[in-house]
Amino acid sequence: MRYDAASMSDQPHASEASADATLKLTSPLSELPGVGKRRAQILRRLELETLADLIRHLPMRYEKELAEGDIDQLSTEGIASVRGVIAASRFVPAYGGRGKSRFEATLVNQGQRLSLTWFNAGYLQDKIHPGLPIRVQGQVKLFQGYPQMINPKWEALEALEAAPAREEALRPVYPAAEDMPSTMIHKLIAEALPKVLDQLVDPLPADYLREREMPSLADAYRMVHLPAHEDEPAFGRRRLKYNELLLLQMGIVLKRHYNQTRLIAPKLKWNEAVDQHIRQRLPFALTESQLHVTRQIAADLQRDEPMNRLLQGDVGAGKTAVAVYALLMAVADRRQGALMAPTEILAEQHFQSISRMLAGANVRLALMTSGQSKPGSAQRKALLDQIAQGQVDIVVGTQALLGEAVQFKDLALVVVDEQHRFGVAQRAAFREKNDPSQAEHHDGRLRSPHYLVMTATPIPRTLSLTIFGDLDVSIITGLPPGRQPIITRVVGPEKSDDVYRYITGRVAQGEQAYVVLPTIDESGQEQAVQLKSVLAHEKLLQDKFFQGYKVEAIHGRLKPADRDAIMNRFRSNQTQVLVATTIIEVGVDVPNATIMVIEHAERFGLAQLHQLRGRVGRGDHGRKSLCVLIGDPTSEESAKRLEAMAATRDGFKIAEVDLEIRGMGEFFGTRQHGAAPLRVARIPEDMDLLQMAKRDAEALVARDAELALPEHARLRRVLLQQYGQSLGLVDVG
Ligand code: ADP
Ligand code: MG
């Protein structure tokens, strides 16, 4: 699933018939009347650049403006509007020059009184005076039984009865900026929307919508932005959510269909003997859960439909052994496998542990990283030749494996470890890694390797359905036997000296520690709070606490070779304390490291903290591992998160809590994972709509997989716009 595609799924799609309209959905907002350079700039800060962006900028709530009424009917619910004549007014200066000044007035109509107060509004003295007929609008409060409005909006009337009465209305409230208030955004939308409504292409046929009691896309946007009735916003929004979810599910279902019908993968041989042989290679017996998962994978690999599976398992659950099992199935069938890791450190670690596992076996294993061989070097060329000629069975590497020069003789399986991005593009790229002369099967299907993605980011069920819907999911539950418990403590920053003093004692007993910080050095820090940094902390720890021991720092700005050297010194216990950024978050496995300290813990996401904690508690040495979260949880939210970390070690539970607290957009963190996949719909609240969209998408594809029926033409066009060619849809124009 491609995030960027999904994130666009409620985007209004421009129709071709709009060429003569002056304003288009793609028009920059500066073309709107009243939007000059400055306003356009402010709007850009709200990520609003085009008219389509503006239309997609949905209200976060509505304020009810009651119809203009009489003072004696004023209620304290919602915004009210009344008119009357000012009977009295006075200015009350700030007391002793401090606090706020007040301007007070009394409005009277037919003997009823409403008191009005404006703070810091001395200028009103010149404008509002007894005898003036005005209309005010604001929230009503009862003060000692009498109605009152604080800081109401007001307008002077010519005469008390002159202006027509205000009608009841819903006023949308938009996410806004200080210099671009919600009212201004509303004004812009109210002006622009009617001009472009007929340019919105509705991907769904009218009958289809009628059956589901849903409005057209144009109506839905109108209802959300310019509601004529109280029920309209929810009605319109439901359609927008459905649209987004349906397009997402169509993408998923079509991709799956494409995978099944247009691609072909090698059927890998598997039987008792193969199974026994592979399992004897592993240095331990697989757990029940690992075994169950390998059975699922083995079943996939025996079919000629490419496997497309996500293997989830908490940190330390033993995913590598499962990957090795699958890779050995490829080797047993005399084909090749590749294992791709996100960093050099991890690739190397996998290479070493797999080498150990396969010692003495007749399997040719190679490592391809820039540390192992520089791109373009003679050594790299030799390696590439071996891969191309099938003299290597399993290649472990980084993204470099996707490089242009890499060509396999017969790549049957790709395993991608600790993947966060799950790109379709990547999967497609691996499809081109085989002999191009053999790219097509005789029946026209394209050859593709099987694909296994592994992640330790536990993904709640509700989410995996949305985002990874085109992947089959396997889950390793539990941890291998002999795993040591991890004690987690949350402490305030004032305790950090005590923490390090305690750790000194444990290091003296031969244990090792990680200390994680959010930044490398002080440069570029603008925050009011100075964050402790890796480099400063390395020095502090070395000089103040760990004099007789070696402290080293590791971070992303180091050269890969230096990083490897540091990692190796830590692995062999020449270094006792490793001060690091989150670079060590994934996969690093040093069993003797039993202590994890995370400074500024409130700055990390829960999933990230969980990953980091998973670096300890790995050995079978019988020592109790410790994770100390040093945090200053200033918000209730971060306090809740840190508590959740201390309360459980179950990654799935942590993920659910994280999802609950931060919502889906934040769950993955945009930096690492791309834009949030949904804009309008909310998971899990909109689960019922999601299920409906899923059923509908499946029914649509079952009936018309090519979307060739005339009533599906617009849907096809919109999907092509959103996903490009990756769904295998033909663009017939
Ligand atoms: P992850 O799922 O985080 O990638 P690993 O594959 O690195 O976990 O496994 C974590 C540790 O558990 C490794 O040291 C591995 O050798 C060990 N391990 C995995 N499976 C088993 C098992 N069935 N029995 C004993 N140890 C195991
Ligand atoms: Mg791993």
mmCIF file of N, CA and C in Angstrom, residues 279 284-296 317-318 322 475-481:
data_model
loop_
_atom_site.group_PDB
_atom_site.id
_atom_site.type_symbol
_atom_site.label_atom_id
_atom_site.label_comp_id
_atom_site.label_asym_id
_atom_site.label_seq_id
_atom_site.Cartn_x
_atom_site.Cartn_y
_atom_site.Cartn_z
ATOM 1 N N ARG A 279 15.191 -27.450 9.426
ATOM 2 C CA ARG A 279 15.100 -27.246 10.871
ATOM 3 C C ARG A 279 16.337 -27.731 11.608
ATOM 4 N N PHE A 284 18.368 -23.875 17.314
ATOM 5 C CA PHE A 284 17.391 -24.108 18.380
ATOM 6 C C PHE A 284 16.113 -24.674 17.757
ATOM 7 N N ALA A 285 15.282 -25.244 18.617
ATOM 8 C CA ALA A 285 13.987 -25.717 18.130
ATOM 9 C C ALA A 285 13.068 -24.514 17.985
ATOM 10 N N LEU A 286 12.319 -24.473 16.901
ATOM 11 C CA LEU A 286 11.381 -23.360 16.717
ATOM 12 C C LEU A 286 10.262 -23.458 17.756
ATOM 13 N N THR A 287 9.785 -22.307 18.190
ATOM 14 C CA THR A 287 8.643 -22.313 19.106
ATOM 15 C C THR A 287 7.381 -22.686 18.320
ATOM 16 N N GLU A 288 6.331 -23.032 19.044
ATOM 17 C CA GLU A 288 5.044 -23.350 18.414
ATOM 18 C C GLU A 288 4.654 -22.266 17.419
ATOM 19 N N SER A 289 4.768 -21.038 17.891
ATOM 20 C CA SER A 289 4.312 -19.927 17.077
ATOM 21 C C SER A 289 5.188 -19.738 15.838
ATOM 22 N N GLN A 290 6.491 -19.879 16.012
ATOM 23 C CA GLN A 290 7.394 -19.787 14.847
ATOM 24 C C GLN A 290 7.072 -20.894 13.843
ATOM 25 N N LEU A 291 6.771 -22.056 14.381
ATOM 26 C CA LEU A 291 6.465 -23.199 13.536
ATOM 27 C C LEU A 291 5.187 -22.944 12.736
ATOM 28 N N HIS A 292 4.199 -22.428 13.425
ATOM 29 C CA HIS A 292 2.917 -22.129 12.791
ATOM 30 C C HIS A 292 3.117 -21.156 11.627
ATOM 31 N N VAL A 293 3.918 -20.146 11.872
ATOM 32 C CA VAL A 293 4.163 -19.134 10.860
ATOM 33 C C VAL A 293 4.960 -19.695 9.686
ATOM 34 N N THR A 294 5.939 -20.546 9.975
ATOM 35 C CA THR A 294 6.707 -21.132 8.864
ATOM 36 C C THR A 294 5.801 -22.011 8.007
ATOM 37 N N ARG A 295 4.803 -22.643 8.639
ATOM 38 C CA ARG A 295 3.858 -23.449 7.850
ATOM 39 C C ARG A 295 3.055 -22.565 6.888
ATOM 40 N N GLN A 296 2.633 -21.420 7.375
ATOM 41 C CA GLN A 296 1.879 -20.499 6.506
ATOM 42 C C GLN A 296 2.743 -20.058 5.338
ATOM 43 N N ALA A 317 11.115 -11.626 19.067
ATOM 44 C CA ALA A 317 10.211 -12.775 18.920
ATOM 45 C C ALA A 317 10.842 -13.892 18.095
ATOM 46 N N GLY A 318 11.902 -13.562 17.368
ATOM 47 C CA GLY A 318 12.585 -14.586 16.579
ATOM 48 C C GLY A 318 12.119 -14.621 15.133
ATOM 49 N N VAL A 322 12.671 -17.462 11.177
ATOM 50 C CA VAL A 322 11.601 -17.734 10.221
ATOM 51 C C VAL A 322 12.030 -17.302 8.819
ATOM 52 N N ILE A 475 1.592 -13.610 12.407
ATOM 53 C CA ILE A 475 2.056 -13.010 13.653
ATOM 54 C C ILE A 475 2.751 -14.059 14.522
ATOM 55 N N ILE A 476 3.964 -13.753 14.941
ATOM 56 C CA ILE A 476 4.617 -14.606 15.943
ATOM 57 C C ILE A 476 4.194 -14.081 17.301
ATOM 58 N N THR A 477 3.517 -14.914 18.054
ATOM 59 C CA THR A 477 3.106 -14.476 19.386
ATOM 60 C C THR A 477 4.127 -14.984 20.397
ATOM 61 N N GLY A 478 4.279 -14.274 21.477
ATOM 62 C CA GLY A 478 5.178 -14.712 22.541
ATOM 63 C C GLY A 478 6.639 -14.576 22.162
ATOM 64 N N LEU A 479 7.489 -14.948 23.069
ATOM 65 C CA LEU A 479 8.928 -14.842 22.864
ATOM 66 C C LEU A 479 9.547 -16.218 23.022
ATOM 67 N N PRO A 480 10.737 -16.416 22.439
ATOM 68 C CA PRO A 480 11.402 -17.706 22.615
ATOM 69 C C PRO A 480 11.670 -17.959 24.100
ATOM 70 N N PRO A 481 11.837 -19.246 24.455
ATOM 71 C CA PRO A 481 12.045 -19.577 25.871
ATOM 72 C C PRO A 481 13.332 -18.966 26.408
#
